[in-house]
Amino acid sequence: MKEKPSNISYFISFCIEQYKNAKQISGAEAMQHLDKYGVLEYLQEHFEVLHTQSAAWLVEEIDEFIAVRQGGVK
């Protein structure tokens, strides 16, 4: 099933907000960090599965995704 672009946009906005709050950083800092590691594209590409998860799980998933991109394993 193809999701509407607005649903994906709302989901990505939700993830950015959750990440920002969890890390206690500004929205601009969160966007810069997520963009740097390709997280936004990952969230869009895997929307179907990811949007069914909890906010805490999503922040952990983002942290793990970034750790892999940085060359480390969390």
mmCIF file of N, CA, C and O in Angstrom:
data_model
loop_
_atom_site.group_PDB
_atom_site.id
_atom_site.type_symbol
_atom_site.label_atom_id
_atom_site.label_comp_id
_atom_site.label_asym_id
_atom_site.label_seq_id
_atom_site.Cartn_x
_atom_site.Cartn_y
_atom_site.Cartn_z
ATOM 1 N N MET A 1 0.844 -1.180 0.000
ATOM 2 C CA MET A 1 0.000 0.000 0.000
ATOM 3 C C MET A 1 0.890 1.245 0.000
ATOM 4 O O MET A 1 1.816 1.361 0.768
ATOM 5 N N LYS A 2 0.601 2.149 -0.867
ATOM 6 C CA LYS A 2 1.365 3.394 -0.991
ATOM 7 C C LYS A 2 0.812 4.417 -0.001
ATOM 8 O O LYS A 2 -0.378 4.712 0.009
ATOM 9 N N GLU A 3 1.687 4.936 0.853
ATOM 10 C CA GLU A 3 1.271 5.941 1.835
ATOM 11 C C GLU A 3 1.278 7.327 1.205
ATOM 12 O O GLU A 3 2.066 7.600 0.313
ATOM 13 N N LYS A 4 0.411 8.189 1.722
ATOM 14 C CA LYS A 4 0.381 9.564 1.253
ATOM 15 C C LYS A 4 1.638 10.285 1.740
ATOM 16 O O LYS A 4 2.081 10.049 2.860
ATOM 17 N N PRO A 5 2.213 11.144 0.904
ATOM 18 C CA PRO A 5 3.409 11.885 1.314
ATOM 19 C C PRO A 5 3.230 12.645 2.630
ATOM 20 O O PRO A 5 4.166 12.756 3.404
ATOM 21 N N SER A 6 2.019 13.134 2.897
ATOM 22 C CA SER A 6 1.811 13.883 4.138
ATOM 23 C C SER A 6 1.954 12.984 5.360
ATOM 24 O O SER A 6 2.473 13.418 6.396
ATOM 25 N N ASN A 7 1.533 11.708 5.265
ATOM 26 C CA ASN A 7 1.701 10.780 6.382
ATOM 27 C C ASN A 7 3.177 10.571 6.682
ATOM 28 O O ASN A 7 3.587 10.531 7.841
ATOM 29 N N ILE A 8 3.971 10.424 5.660
ATOM 30 C CA ILE A 8 5.411 10.227 5.829
ATOM 31 C C ILE A 8 6.041 11.488 6.404
ATOM 32 O O ILE A 8 6.877 11.410 7.305
ATOM 33 N N SER A 9 5.624 12.633 5.920
ATOM 34 C CA SER A 9 6.156 13.903 6.434
ATOM 35 C C SER A 9 5.834 14.084 7.914
ATOM 36 O O SER A 9 6.700 14.501 8.698
ATOM 37 N N TYR A 10 4.609 13.767 8.305
ATOM 38 C CA TYR A 10 4.235 13.861 9.716
ATOM 39 C C TYR A 10 5.068 12.905 10.561
ATOM 40 O O TYR A 10 5.510 13.242 11.655
ATOM 41 N N PHE A 11 5.282 11.705 10.060
ATOM 42 C CA PHE A 11 6.076 10.716 10.777
ATOM 43 C C PHE A 11 7.519 11.206 10.961
ATOM 44 O O PHE A 11 8.078 11.114 12.052
ATOM 45 N N ILE A 12 8.118 11.715 9.903
ATOM 46 C CA ILE A 12 9.492 12.198 9.987
ATOM 47 C C ILE A 12 9.571 13.378 10.961
ATOM 48 O O ILE A 12 10.498 13.450 11.776
ATOM 49 N N SER A 13 8.601 14.269 10.918
ATOM 50 C CA SER A 13 8.561 15.394 11.863
ATOM 51 C C SER A 13 8.465 14.892 13.298
ATOM 52 O O SER A 13 9.151 15.408 14.197
ATOM 53 N N PHE A 14 7.654 13.881 13.512
ATOM 54 C CA PHE A 14 7.516 13.268 14.836
ATOM 55 C C PHE A 14 8.854 12.707 15.305
ATOM 56 O O PHE A 14 9.270 12.921 16.451
ATOM 57 N N CYS A 15 9.553 12.004 14.426
ATOM 58 C CA CYS A 15 10.846 11.415 14.770
ATOM 59 C C CYS A 15 11.880 12.492 15.109
ATOM 60 O O CYS A 15 12.646 12.337 16.069
ATOM 61 N N ILE A 16 11.892 13.559 14.337
ATOM 62 C CA ILE A 16 12.818 14.658 14.600
ATOM 63 C C ILE A 16 12.542 15.246 15.980
ATOM 64 O O ILE A 16 13.467 15.486 16.768
ATOM 65 N N GLU A 17 11.288 15.461 16.273
ATOM 66 C CA GLU A 17 10.899 16.031 17.565
ATOM 67 C C GLU A 17 11.282 15.100 18.714
ATOM 68 O O GLU A 17 11.806 15.547 19.739
ATOM 69 N N GLN A 18 11.039 13.819 18.559
ATOM 70 C CA GLN A 18 11.389 12.855 19.602
ATOM 71 C C GLN A 18 12.898 12.798 19.809
ATOM 72 O O GLN A 18 13.377 12.745 20.944
ATOM 73 N N TYR A 19 13.644 12.808 18.731
ATOM 74 C CA TYR A 19 15.104 12.771 18.807
ATOM 75 C C TYR A 19 15.636 14.040 19.483
ATOM 76 O O TYR A 19 16.493 13.973 20.360
ATOM 77 N N LYS A 20 15.111 15.173 19.089
ATOM 78 C CA LYS A 20 15.505 16.461 19.659
ATOM 79 C C LYS A 20 15.272 16.466 21.162
ATOM 80 O O LYS A 20 16.150 16.851 21.936
ATOM 81 N N ASN A 21 14.120 16.016 21.577
ATOM 82 C CA ASN A 21 13.788 15.999 23.000
ATOM 83 C C ASN A 21 14.654 15.000 23.770
ATOM 84 O O ASN A 21 15.110 15.296 24.870
ATOM 85 N N ALA A 22 14.882 13.830 23.200
ATOM 86 C CA ALA A 22 15.687 12.810 23.867
ATOM 87 C C ALA A 22 17.131 13.261 24.059
ATOM 88 O O ALA A 22 17.762 12.962 25.073
ATOM 89 N N LYS A 23 17.652 13.986 23.086
ATOM 90 C CA LYS A 23 19.048 14.441 23.135
ATOM 91 C C LYS A 23 19.201 15.827 23.752
ATOM 92 O O LYS A 23 20.316 16.303 23.940
ATOM 93 N N GLN A 24 18.071 16.481 24.029
ATOM 94 C CA GLN A 24 18.044 17.829 24.599
ATOM 95 C C GLN A 24 18.880 18.802 23.756
ATOM 96 O O GLN A 24 19.761 19.501 24.252
ATOM 97 N N ILE A 25 18.570 18.804 22.461
ATOM 98 C CA ILE A 25 19.226 19.699 21.516
ATOM 99 C C ILE A 25 18.160 20.492 20.774
ATOM 100 O O ILE A 25 16.972 20.171 20.842
ATOM 101 N N SER A 26 18.586 21.497 20.035
ATOM 102 C CA SER A 26 17.627 22.302 19.272
ATOM 103 C C SER A 26 17.159 21.535 18.034
ATOM 104 O O SER A 26 17.791 20.554 17.613
ATOM 105 N N GLY A 27 16.081 22.001 17.466
ATOM 106 C CA GLY A 27 15.581 21.403 16.239
ATOM 107 C C GLY A 27 16.588 21.486 15.108
ATOM 108 O O GLY A 27 16.757 20.548 14.334
ATOM 109 N N ALA A 28 17.283 22.619 15.029
ATOM 110 C CA ALA A 28 18.297 22.801 13.978
ATOM 111 C C ALA A 28 19.441 21.811 14.156
ATOM 112 O O ALA A 28 19.929 21.226 13.180
ATOM 113 N N GLU A 29 19.871 21.609 15.404
ATOM 114 C CA GLU A 29 20.941 20.641 15.672
ATOM 115 C C GLU A 29 20.492 19.223 15.328
ATOM 116 O O GLU A 29 21.261 18.453 14.749
ATOM 117 N N ALA A 30 19.271 18.904 15.685
ATOM 118 C CA ALA A 30 18.736 17.571 15.377
ATOM 119 C C ALA A 30 18.694 17.356 13.869
ATOM 120 O O ALA A 30 19.134 16.310 13.372
ATOM 121 N N MET A 31 18.187 18.330 13.147
ATOM 122 C CA MET A 31 18.113 18.214 11.686
ATOM 123 C C MET A 31 19.490 18.050 11.069
ATOM 124 O O MET A 31 19.688 17.218 10.184
ATOM 125 N N GLN A 32 20.445 18.821 11.535
ATOM 126 C CA GLN A 32 21.806 18.750 11.006
ATOM 127 C C GLN A 32 22.396 17.356 11.243
ATOM 128 O O GLN A 32 22.983 16.763 10.339
ATOM 129 N N HIS A 33 22.204 16.843 12.441
ATOM 130 C CA HIS A 33 22.745 15.530 12.800
ATOM 131 C C HIS A 33 22.057 14.417 11.998
ATOM 132 O O HIS A 33 22.723 13.527 11.451
ATOM 133 N N LEU A 34 20.740 14.460 11.918
ATOM 134 C CA LEU A 34 19.997 13.416 11.202
ATOM 135 C C LEU A 34 20.288 13.457 9.710
ATOM 136 O O LEU A 34 20.398 12.414 9.060
ATOM 137 N N ASP A 35 20.426 14.642 9.165
ATOM 138 C CA ASP A 35 20.730 14.785 7.743
ATOM 139 C C ASP A 35 22.144 14.283 7.432
ATOM 140 O O ASP A 35 22.370 13.614 6.425
ATOM 141 N N LYS A 36 23.081 14.591 8.309
ATOM 142 C CA LYS A 36 24.480 14.206 8.116
ATOM 143 C C LYS A 36 24.634 12.694 7.936
ATOM 144 O O LYS A 36 25.460 12.238 7.145
ATOM 145 N N TYR A 37 23.846 11.920 8.650
ATOM 146 C CA TYR A 37 23.980 10.463 8.618
ATOM 147 C C TYR A 37 22.912 9.761 7.768
ATOM 148 O O TYR A 37 22.828 8.548 7.771
ATOM 149 N N GLY A 38 22.109 10.518 7.056
ATOM 150 C CA GLY A 38 21.129 9.919 6.156
ATOM 151 C C GLY A 38 19.922 9.317 6.850
ATOM 152 O O GLY A 38 19.216 8.488 6.281
ATOM 153 N N VAL A 39 19.666 9.757 8.074
ATOM 154 C CA VAL A 39 18.558 9.201 8.851
ATOM 155 C C VAL A 39 17.212 9.540 8.223
ATOM 156 O O VAL A 39 16.298 8.711 8.198
ATOM 157 N N LEU A 40 17.082 10.744 7.704
ATOM 158 C CA LEU A 40 15.792 11.165 7.146
ATOM 159 C C LEU A 40 15.377 10.288 5.965
ATOM 160 O O LEU A 40 14.210 9.900 5.845
ATOM 161 N N GLU A 41 16.348 9.952 5.132
ATOM 162 C CA GLU A 41 16.059 9.068 3.996
ATOM 163 C C GLU A 41 15.684 7.670 4.484
ATOM 164 O O GLU A 41 14.790 7.027 3.947
ATOM 165 N N TYR A 42 16.398 7.210 5.521
ATOM 166 C CA TYR A 42 16.105 5.902 6.118
ATOM 167 C C TYR A 42 14.672 5.864 6.660
ATOM 168 O O TYR A 42 13.942 4.897 6.431
ATOM 169 N N LEU A 43 14.281 6.912 7.376
ATOM 170 C CA LEU A 43 12.932 6.963 7.934
ATOM 171 C C LEU A 43 11.873 6.949 6.836
ATOM 172 O O LEU A 43 10.847 6.277 6.961
ATOM 173 N N GLN A 44 12.138 7.664 5.760
ATOM 174 C CA GLN A 44 11.185 7.699 4.647
ATOM 175 C C GLN A 44 11.114 6.346 3.946
ATOM 176 O O GLN A 44 10.023 5.840 3.680
ATOM 177 N N GLU A 45 12.261 5.766 3.688
ATOM 178 C CA GLU A 45 12.316 4.502 2.959
ATOM 179 C C GLU A 45 11.651 3.364 3.728
ATOM 180 O O GLU A 45 11.038 2.480 3.132
ATOM 181 N N HIS A 46 11.757 3.384 5.049
ATOM 182 C CA HIS A 46 11.240 2.290 5.866
ATOM 183 C C HIS A 46 10.015 2.688 6.684
ATOM 184 O O HIS A 46 9.697 2.058 7.693
ATOM 185 N N PHE A 47 9.300 3.688 6.208
ATOM 186 C CA PHE A 47 8.112 4.198 6.887
ATOM 187 C C PHE A 47 7.128 3.100 7.255
ATOM 188 O O PHE A 47 6.618 3.064 8.381
ATOM 189 N N GLU A 48 6.848 2.200 6.339
ATOM 190 C CA GLU A 48 5.824 1.170 6.552
ATOM 191 C C GLU A 48 6.037 0.390 7.843
ATOM 192 O O GLU A 48 5.089 0.090 8.549
ATOM 193 N N VAL A 49 7.270 0.057 8.137
ATOM 194 C CA VAL A 49 7.576 -0.707 9.345
ATOM 195 C C VAL A 49 7.788 0.218 10.537
ATOM 196 O O VAL A 49 7.252 -0.028 11.624
ATOM 197 N N LEU A 50 8.550 1.271 10.351
ATOM 198 C CA LEU A 50 8.952 2.125 11.461
ATOM 199 C C LEU A 50 7.797 2.875 12.117
ATOM 200 O O LEU A 50 7.800 3.077 13.330
ATOM 201 N N HIS A 51 6.801 3.274 11.353
ATOM 202 C CA HIS A 51 5.739 4.096 11.934
ATOM 203 C C HIS A 51 4.868 3.336 12.922
ATOM 204 O O HIS A 51 4.074 3.922 13.645
ATOM 205 N N THR A 52 5.046 2.033 13.000
ATOM 206 C CA THR A 52 4.261 1.225 13.935
ATOM 207 C C THR A 52 4.951 1.086 15.292
ATOM 208 O O THR A 52 4.392 0.475 16.201
ATOM 209 N N GLN A 53 6.137 1.658 15.439
ATOM 210 C CA GLN A 53 6.933 1.484 16.660
ATOM 211 C C GLN A 53 6.741 2.653 17.632
ATOM 212 O O GLN A 53 6.270 3.720 17.254
ATOM 213 N N SER A 54 7.144 2.425 18.874
ATOM 214 C CA SER A 54 7.022 3.465 19.908
ATOM 215 C C SER A 54 8.072 4.553 19.714
ATOM 216 O O SER A 54 9.093 4.345 19.050
ATOM 217 N N ALA A 55 7.837 5.681 20.345
ATOM 218 C CA ALA A 55 8.767 6.807 20.257
ATOM 219 C C ALA A 55 10.133 6.421 20.824
ATOM 220 O O ALA A 55 11.174 6.732 20.227
ATOM 221 N N ALA A 56 10.151 5.750 21.969
ATOM 222 C CA ALA A 56 11.425 5.347 22.585
ATOM 223 C C ALA A 56 12.185 4.391 21.666
ATOM 224 O O ALA A 56 13.400 4.506 21.506
ATOM 225 N N TRP A 57 11.468 3.455 21.063
ATOM 226 C CA TRP A 57 12.102 2.501 20.154
ATOM 227 C C TRP A 57 12.695 3.237 18.950
ATOM 228 O O TRP A 57 13.791 2.918 18.507
ATOM 229 N N LEU A 58 11.978 4.204 18.432
ATOM 230 C CA LEU A 58 12.454 4.960 17.270
ATOM 231 C C LEU A 58 13.741 5.714 17.584
ATOM 232 O O LEU A 58 14.664 5.721 16.770
ATOM 233 N N VAL A 59 13.826 6.317 18.758
ATOM 234 C CA VAL A 59 15.050 7.041 19.133
ATOM 235 C C VAL A 59 16.213 6.054 19.236
ATOM 236 O O VAL A 59 17.314 6.337 18.752
ATOM 237 N N GLU A 60 15.966 4.882 19.820
ATOM 238 C CA GLU A 60 17.018 3.857 19.895
ATOM 239 C C GLU A 60 17.437 3.402 18.506
ATOM 240 O O GLU A 60 18.625 3.203 18.238
ATOM 241 N N GLU A 61 16.476 3.229 17.633
ATOM 242 C CA GLU A 61 16.763 2.807 16.255
ATOM 243 C C GLU A 61 17.606 3.860 15.535
ATOM 244 O O GLU A 61 18.552 3.530 14.822
ATOM 245 N N ILE A 62 17.273 5.117 15.729
ATOM 246 C CA ILE A 62 18.039 6.200 15.123
ATOM 247 C C ILE A 62 19.467 6.197 15.670
ATOM 248 O O ILE A 62 20.429 6.325 14.904
ATOM 249 N N ASP A 63 19.609 6.020 16.987
ATOM 250 C CA ASP A 63 20.947 5.964 17.589
ATOM 251 C C ASP A 63 21.769 4.823 17.002
ATOM 252 O O ASP A 63 22.952 4.989 16.687
ATOM 253 N N GLU A 64 21.158 3.656 16.853
ATOM 254 C CA GLU A 64 21.855 2.505 16.281
ATOM 255 C C GLU A 64 22.234 2.750 14.821
ATOM 256 O O GLU A 64 23.329 2.406 14.384
ATOM 257 N N PHE A 65 21.316 3.338 14.066
ATOM 258 C CA PHE A 65 21.576 3.653 12.663
ATOM 259 C C PHE A 65 22.771 4.600 12.543
ATOM 260 O O PHE A 65 23.668 4.386 11.718
ATOM 261 N N ILE A 66 22.804 5.635 13.379
ATOM 262 C CA ILE A 66 23.906 6.594 13.355
ATOM 263 C C ILE A 66 25.212 5.918 13.762
ATOM 264 O O ILE A 66 26.259 6.150 13.141
ATOM 265 N N ALA A 67 25.161 5.073 14.790
ATOM 266 C CA ALA A 67 26.370 4.368 15.238
ATOM 267 C C ALA A 67 26.963 3.525 14.115
ATOM 268 O O ALA A 67 28.194 3.516 13.912
ATOM 269 N N VAL A 68 26.133 2.851 13.369
ATOM 270 C CA VAL A 68 26.613 2.051 12.235
ATOM 271 C C VAL A 68 27.235 2.954 11.186
ATOM 272 O O VAL A 68 28.295 2.659 10.643
ATOM 273 N N ARG A 69 26.582 4.066 10.894
ATOM 274 C CA ARG A 69 27.118 5.006 9.892
ATOM 275 C C ARG A 69 28.429 5.625 10.323
ATOM 276 O O ARG A 69 29.255 5.983 9.502
ATOM 277 N N GLN A 70 28.637 5.747 11.643
ATOM 278 C CA GLN A 70 29.880 6.295 12.161
ATOM 279 C C GLN A 70 30.986 5.247 12.204
ATOM 280 O O GLN A 70 32.116 5.571 12.535
ATOM 281 N N GLY A 71 30.619 4.012 11.894
ATOM 282 C CA GLY A 71 31.613 2.942 11.875
ATOM 283 C C GLY A 71 31.705 2.174 13.172
ATOM 284 O O GLY A 71 32.544 1.293 13.306
ATOM 285 N N GLY A 72 30.857 2.503 14.105
ATOM 286 C CA GLY A 72 30.861 1.779 15.378
ATOM 287 C C GLY A 72 29.660 0.872 15.486
ATOM 288 O O GLY A 72 28.760 0.900 14.663
ATOM 289 N N VAL A 73 29.683 0.052 16.449
ATOM 290 C CA VAL A 73 28.535 -0.818 16.716
ATOM 291 C C VAL A 73 28.056 -0.490 18.101
ATOM 292 O O VAL A 73 28.830 -0.437 19.041
ATOM 293 N N LYS A 74 26.764 -0.259 18.207
ATOM 294 C CA LYS A 74 26.204 0.095 19.498
ATOM 295 C C LYS A 74 25.847 -1.125 20.274
ATOM 296 O O LYS A 74 25.460 -2.118 19.805
#
